mmCIF file of N, CA and C in Angstrom:
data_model
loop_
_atom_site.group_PDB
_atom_site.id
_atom_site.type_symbol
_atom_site.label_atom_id
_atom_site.label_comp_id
_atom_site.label_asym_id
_atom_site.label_seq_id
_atom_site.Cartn_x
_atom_site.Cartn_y
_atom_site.Cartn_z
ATOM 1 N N UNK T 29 0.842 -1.170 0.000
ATOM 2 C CA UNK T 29 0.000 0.000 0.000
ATOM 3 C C UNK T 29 0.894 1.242 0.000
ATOM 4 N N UNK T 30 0.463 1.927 -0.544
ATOM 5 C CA UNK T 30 1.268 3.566 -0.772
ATOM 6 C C UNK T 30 0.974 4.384 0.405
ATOM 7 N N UNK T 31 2.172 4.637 0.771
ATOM 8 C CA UNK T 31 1.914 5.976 1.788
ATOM 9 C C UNK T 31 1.689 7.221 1.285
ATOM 10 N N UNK T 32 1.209 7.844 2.257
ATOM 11 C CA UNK T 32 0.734 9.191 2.145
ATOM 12 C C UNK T 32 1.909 10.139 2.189
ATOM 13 N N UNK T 33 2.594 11.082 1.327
ATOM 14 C CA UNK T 33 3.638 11.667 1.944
ATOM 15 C C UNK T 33 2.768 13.228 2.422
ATOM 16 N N UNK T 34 3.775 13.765 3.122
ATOM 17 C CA UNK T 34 3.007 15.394 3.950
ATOM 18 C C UNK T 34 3.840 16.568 2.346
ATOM 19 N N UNK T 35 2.981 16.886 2.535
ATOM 20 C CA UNK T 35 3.848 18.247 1.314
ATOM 21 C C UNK T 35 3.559 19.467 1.687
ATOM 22 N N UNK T 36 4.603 20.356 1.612
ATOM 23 C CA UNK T 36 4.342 21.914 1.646
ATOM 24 C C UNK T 36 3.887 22.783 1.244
ATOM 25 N N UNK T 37 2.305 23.047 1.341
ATOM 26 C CA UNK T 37 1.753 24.111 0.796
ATOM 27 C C UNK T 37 2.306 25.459 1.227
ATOM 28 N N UNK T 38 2.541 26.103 0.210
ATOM 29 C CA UNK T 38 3.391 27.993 0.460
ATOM 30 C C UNK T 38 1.921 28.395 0.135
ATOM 31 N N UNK T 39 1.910 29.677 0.796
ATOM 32 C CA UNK T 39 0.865 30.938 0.442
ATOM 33 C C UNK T 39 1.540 32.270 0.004
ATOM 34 N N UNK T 40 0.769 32.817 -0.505
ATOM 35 C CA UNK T 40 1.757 34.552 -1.121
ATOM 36 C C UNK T 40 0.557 35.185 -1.474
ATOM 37 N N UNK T 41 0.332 36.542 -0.733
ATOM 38 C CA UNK T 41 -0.843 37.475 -0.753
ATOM 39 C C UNK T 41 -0.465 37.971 -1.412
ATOM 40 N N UNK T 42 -1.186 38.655 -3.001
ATOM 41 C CA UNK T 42 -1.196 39.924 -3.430
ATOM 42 C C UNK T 42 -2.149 40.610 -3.837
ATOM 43 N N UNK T 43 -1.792 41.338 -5.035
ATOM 44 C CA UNK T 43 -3.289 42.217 -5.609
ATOM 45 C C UNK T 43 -2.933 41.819 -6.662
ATOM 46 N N UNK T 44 -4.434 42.186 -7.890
ATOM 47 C CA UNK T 44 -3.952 41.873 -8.796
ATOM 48 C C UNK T 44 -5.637 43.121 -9.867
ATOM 49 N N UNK T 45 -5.423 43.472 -10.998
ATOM 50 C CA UNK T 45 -6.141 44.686 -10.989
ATOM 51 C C UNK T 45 -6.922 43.931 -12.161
ATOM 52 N N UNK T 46 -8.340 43.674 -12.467
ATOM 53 C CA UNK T 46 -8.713 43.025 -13.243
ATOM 54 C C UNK T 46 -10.034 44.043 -13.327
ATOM 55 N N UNK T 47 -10.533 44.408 -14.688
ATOM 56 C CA UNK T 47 -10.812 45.196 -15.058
ATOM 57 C C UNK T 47 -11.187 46.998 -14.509
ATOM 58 N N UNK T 48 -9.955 46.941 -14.175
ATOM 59 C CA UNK T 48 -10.032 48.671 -13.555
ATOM 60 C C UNK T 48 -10.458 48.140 -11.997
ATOM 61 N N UNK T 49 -10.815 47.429 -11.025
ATOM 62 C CA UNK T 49 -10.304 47.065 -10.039
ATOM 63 C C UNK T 49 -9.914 46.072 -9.337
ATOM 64 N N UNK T 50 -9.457 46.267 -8.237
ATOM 65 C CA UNK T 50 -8.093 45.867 -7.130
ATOM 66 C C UNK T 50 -9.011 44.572 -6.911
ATOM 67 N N UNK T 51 -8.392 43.220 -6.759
ATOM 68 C CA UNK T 51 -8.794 42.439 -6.388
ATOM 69 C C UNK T 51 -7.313 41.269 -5.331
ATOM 70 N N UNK T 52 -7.560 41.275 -4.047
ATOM 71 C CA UNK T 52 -6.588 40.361 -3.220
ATOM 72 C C UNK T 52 -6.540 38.737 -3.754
ATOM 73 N N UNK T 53 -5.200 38.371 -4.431
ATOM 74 C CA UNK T 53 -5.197 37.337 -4.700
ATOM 75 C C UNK T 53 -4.236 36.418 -3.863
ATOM 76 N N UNK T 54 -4.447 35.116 -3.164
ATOM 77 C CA UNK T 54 -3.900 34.338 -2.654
ATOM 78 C C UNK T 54 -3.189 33.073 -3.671
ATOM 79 N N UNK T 55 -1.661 33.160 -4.063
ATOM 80 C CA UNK T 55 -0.752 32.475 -4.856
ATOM 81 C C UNK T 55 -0.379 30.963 -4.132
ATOM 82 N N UNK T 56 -0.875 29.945 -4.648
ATOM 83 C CA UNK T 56 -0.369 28.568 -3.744
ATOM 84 C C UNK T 56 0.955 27.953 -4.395
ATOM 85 N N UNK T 57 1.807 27.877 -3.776
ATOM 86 C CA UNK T 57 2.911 26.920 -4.240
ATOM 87 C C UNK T 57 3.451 25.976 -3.140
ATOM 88 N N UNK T 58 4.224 24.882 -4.482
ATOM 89 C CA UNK T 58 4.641 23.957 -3.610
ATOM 90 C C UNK T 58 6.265 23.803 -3.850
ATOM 91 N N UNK T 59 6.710 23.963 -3.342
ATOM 92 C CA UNK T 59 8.388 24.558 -3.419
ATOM 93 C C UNK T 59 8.486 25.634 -4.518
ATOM 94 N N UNK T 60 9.040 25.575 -5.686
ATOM 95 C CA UNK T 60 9.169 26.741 -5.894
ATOM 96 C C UNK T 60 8.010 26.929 -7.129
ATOM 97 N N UNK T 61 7.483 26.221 -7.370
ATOM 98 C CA UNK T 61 5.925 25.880 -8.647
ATOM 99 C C UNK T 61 4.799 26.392 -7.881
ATOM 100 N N UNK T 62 4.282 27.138 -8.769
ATOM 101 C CA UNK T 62 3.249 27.806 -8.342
ATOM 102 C C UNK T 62 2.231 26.846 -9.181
ATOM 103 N N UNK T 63 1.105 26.390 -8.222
ATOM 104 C CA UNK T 63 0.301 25.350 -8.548
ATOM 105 C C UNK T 63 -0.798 25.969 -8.642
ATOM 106 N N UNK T 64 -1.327 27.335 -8.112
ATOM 107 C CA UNK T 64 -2.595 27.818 -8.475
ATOM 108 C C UNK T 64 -2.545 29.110 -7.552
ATOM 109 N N UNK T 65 -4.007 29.564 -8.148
ATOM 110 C CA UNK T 65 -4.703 30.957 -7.331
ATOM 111 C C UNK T 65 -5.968 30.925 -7.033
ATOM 112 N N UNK T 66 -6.017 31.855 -5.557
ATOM 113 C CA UNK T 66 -7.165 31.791 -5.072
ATOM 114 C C UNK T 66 -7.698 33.587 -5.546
ATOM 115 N N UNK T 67 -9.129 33.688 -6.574
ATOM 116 C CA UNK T 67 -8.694 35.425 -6.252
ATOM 117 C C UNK T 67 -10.320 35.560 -5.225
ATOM 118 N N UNK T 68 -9.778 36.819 -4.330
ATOM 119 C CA UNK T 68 -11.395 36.798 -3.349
ATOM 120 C C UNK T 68 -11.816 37.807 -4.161
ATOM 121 N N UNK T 69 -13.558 37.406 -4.394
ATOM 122 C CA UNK T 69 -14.040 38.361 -4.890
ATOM 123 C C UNK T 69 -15.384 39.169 -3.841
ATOM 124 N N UNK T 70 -15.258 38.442 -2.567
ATOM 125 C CA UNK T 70 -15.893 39.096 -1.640
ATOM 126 C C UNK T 70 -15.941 38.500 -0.537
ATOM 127 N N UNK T 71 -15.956 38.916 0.502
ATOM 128 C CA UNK T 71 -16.683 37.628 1.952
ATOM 129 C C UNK T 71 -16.760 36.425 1.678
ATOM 130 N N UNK T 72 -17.748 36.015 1.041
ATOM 131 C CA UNK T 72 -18.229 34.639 0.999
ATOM 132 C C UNK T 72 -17.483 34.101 -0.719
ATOM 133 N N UNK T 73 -17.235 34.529 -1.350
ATOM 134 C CA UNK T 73 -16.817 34.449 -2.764
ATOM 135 C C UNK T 73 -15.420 34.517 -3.468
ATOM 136 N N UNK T 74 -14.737 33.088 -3.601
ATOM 137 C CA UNK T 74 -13.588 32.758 -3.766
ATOM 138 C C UNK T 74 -13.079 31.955 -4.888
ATOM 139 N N UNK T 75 -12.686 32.118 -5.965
ATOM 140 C CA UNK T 75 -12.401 31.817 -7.473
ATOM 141 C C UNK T 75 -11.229 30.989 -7.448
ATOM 142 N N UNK T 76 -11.363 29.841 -7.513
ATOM 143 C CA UNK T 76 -9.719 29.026 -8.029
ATOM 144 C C UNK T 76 -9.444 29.350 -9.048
ATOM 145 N N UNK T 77 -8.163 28.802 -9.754
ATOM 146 C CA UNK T 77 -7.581 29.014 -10.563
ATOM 147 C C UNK T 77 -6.445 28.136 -10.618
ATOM 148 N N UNK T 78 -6.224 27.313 -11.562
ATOM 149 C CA UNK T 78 -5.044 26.262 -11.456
ATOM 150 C C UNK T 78 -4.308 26.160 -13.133
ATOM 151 N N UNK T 79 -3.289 27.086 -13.563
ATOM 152 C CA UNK T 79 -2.805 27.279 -14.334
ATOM 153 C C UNK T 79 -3.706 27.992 -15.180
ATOM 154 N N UNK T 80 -4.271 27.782 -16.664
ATOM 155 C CA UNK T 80 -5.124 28.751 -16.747
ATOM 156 C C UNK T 80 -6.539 27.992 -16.977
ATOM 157 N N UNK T 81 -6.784 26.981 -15.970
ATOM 158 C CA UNK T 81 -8.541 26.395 -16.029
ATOM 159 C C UNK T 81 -8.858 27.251 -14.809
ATOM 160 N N UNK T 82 -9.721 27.546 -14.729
ATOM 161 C CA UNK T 82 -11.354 27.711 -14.099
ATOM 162 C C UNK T 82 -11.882 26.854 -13.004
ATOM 163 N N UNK T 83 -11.247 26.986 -12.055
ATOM 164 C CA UNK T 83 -11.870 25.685 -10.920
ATOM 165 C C UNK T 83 -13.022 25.706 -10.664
ATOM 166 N N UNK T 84 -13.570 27.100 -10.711
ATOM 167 C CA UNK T 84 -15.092 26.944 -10.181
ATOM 168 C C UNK T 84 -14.730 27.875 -8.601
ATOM 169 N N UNK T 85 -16.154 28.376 -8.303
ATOM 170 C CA UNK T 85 -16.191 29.515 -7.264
ATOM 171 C C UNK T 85 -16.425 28.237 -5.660
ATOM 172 N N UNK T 86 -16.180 28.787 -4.750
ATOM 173 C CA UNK T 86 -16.206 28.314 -3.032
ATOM 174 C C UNK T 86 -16.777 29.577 -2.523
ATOM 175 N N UNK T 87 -17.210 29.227 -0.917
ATOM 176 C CA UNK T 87 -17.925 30.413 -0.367
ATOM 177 C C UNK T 87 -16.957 30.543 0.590
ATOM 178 N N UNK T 88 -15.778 29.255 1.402
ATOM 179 C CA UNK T 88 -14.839 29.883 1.946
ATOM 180 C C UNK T 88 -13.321 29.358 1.003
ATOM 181 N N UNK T 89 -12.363 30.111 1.952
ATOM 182 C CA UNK T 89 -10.893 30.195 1.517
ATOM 183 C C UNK T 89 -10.461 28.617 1.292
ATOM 184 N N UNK T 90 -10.700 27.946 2.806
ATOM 185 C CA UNK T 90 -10.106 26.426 2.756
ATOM 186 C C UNK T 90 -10.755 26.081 1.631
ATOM 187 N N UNK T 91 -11.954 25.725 1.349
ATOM 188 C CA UNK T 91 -13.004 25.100 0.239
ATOM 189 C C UNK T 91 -11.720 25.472 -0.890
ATOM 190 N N UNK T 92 -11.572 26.396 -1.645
ATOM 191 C CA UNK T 92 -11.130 27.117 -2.890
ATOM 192 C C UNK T 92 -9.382 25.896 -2.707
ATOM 193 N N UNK T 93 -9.274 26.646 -1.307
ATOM 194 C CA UNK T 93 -7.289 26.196 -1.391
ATOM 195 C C UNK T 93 -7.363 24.309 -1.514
ATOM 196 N N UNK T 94 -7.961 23.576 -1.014
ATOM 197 C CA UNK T 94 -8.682 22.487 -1.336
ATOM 198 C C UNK T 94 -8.562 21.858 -2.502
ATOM 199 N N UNK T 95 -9.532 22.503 -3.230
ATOM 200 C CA UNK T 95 -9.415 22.420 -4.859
ATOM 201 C C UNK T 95 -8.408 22.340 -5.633
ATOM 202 N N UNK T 96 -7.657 23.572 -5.067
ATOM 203 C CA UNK T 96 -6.618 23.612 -5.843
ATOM 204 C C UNK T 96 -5.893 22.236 -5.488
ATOM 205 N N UNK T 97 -5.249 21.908 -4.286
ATOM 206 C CA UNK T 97 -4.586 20.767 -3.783
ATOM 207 C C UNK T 97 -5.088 19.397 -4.262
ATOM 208 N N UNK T 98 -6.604 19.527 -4.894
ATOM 209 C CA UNK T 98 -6.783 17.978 -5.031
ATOM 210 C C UNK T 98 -6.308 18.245 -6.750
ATOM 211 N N UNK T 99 -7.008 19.257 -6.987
ATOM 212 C CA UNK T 99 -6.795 19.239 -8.898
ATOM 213 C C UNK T 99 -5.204 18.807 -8.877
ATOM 214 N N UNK T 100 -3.903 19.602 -8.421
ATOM 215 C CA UNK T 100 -2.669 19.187 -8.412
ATOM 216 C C UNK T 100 -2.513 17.585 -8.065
ATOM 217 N N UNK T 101 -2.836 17.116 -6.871
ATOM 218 C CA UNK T 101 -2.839 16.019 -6.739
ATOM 219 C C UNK T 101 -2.721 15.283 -7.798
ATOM 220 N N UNK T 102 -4.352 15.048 -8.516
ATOM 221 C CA UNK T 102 -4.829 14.176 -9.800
ATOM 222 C C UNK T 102 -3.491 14.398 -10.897
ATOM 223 N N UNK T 103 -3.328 15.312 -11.324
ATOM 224 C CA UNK T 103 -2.631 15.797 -12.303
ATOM 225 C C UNK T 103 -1.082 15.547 -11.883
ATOM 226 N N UNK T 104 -0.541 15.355 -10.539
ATOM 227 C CA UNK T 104 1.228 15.378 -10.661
ATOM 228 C C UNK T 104 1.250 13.950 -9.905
ATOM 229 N N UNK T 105 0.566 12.891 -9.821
ATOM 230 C CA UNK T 105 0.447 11.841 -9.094
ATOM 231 C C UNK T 105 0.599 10.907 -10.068
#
C-alpha cells in the first residue's frame, strides 16, 4: 500500500487589478511551482484558478485552497 507523503503548501498574498479594479489574490505553491490561485471576490466568494482552467467559485478560503490541492494532486500523481 502507498503511503501518504506530507507536502508543503506555500501561500503569497497579493493584488492583482482586473478590469479597472483591485482584487486580493492568494498564490499557492509547492516549493518553488506555483500550482494555483485563489482570487477573493468578496466575503463569501472565492475563485480558483489552477494554471489557466477555471476551478469553479467556493464560499470559503479552505473550500477554494482544497481544490486547488486535489486538482494538483490528480494531475502530478
Amino acid at each position: 500500500m502507498k503511503k501518504n507523503k506530507e507536502i508543503e503548501v506555500r501561500s503569497e498574498e497579493t493584488t492583482r487589478n482586473i478590469n479597472g479594479q483591485n482584487y486580493s489574490v492568494t498564490e499557492l505553491y509547492i516549493g518553488k511551482k506555483k500550482i494555483g490561485e485563489v482570487l477573493h471576490y468578496g466575503p463569501k466568494e472565492f475563485q480558483s484558478f489552477a494554471e489557466d482552467e477555471d476551478l469553479g467559485a467556493s464560499k470559503t478560503m479552505d473550500t477554494a485552497i482544497e481544490t486547488i490541492i486535489r486538482r494538483w494532486n490528480l494531475h502530478e500523481q
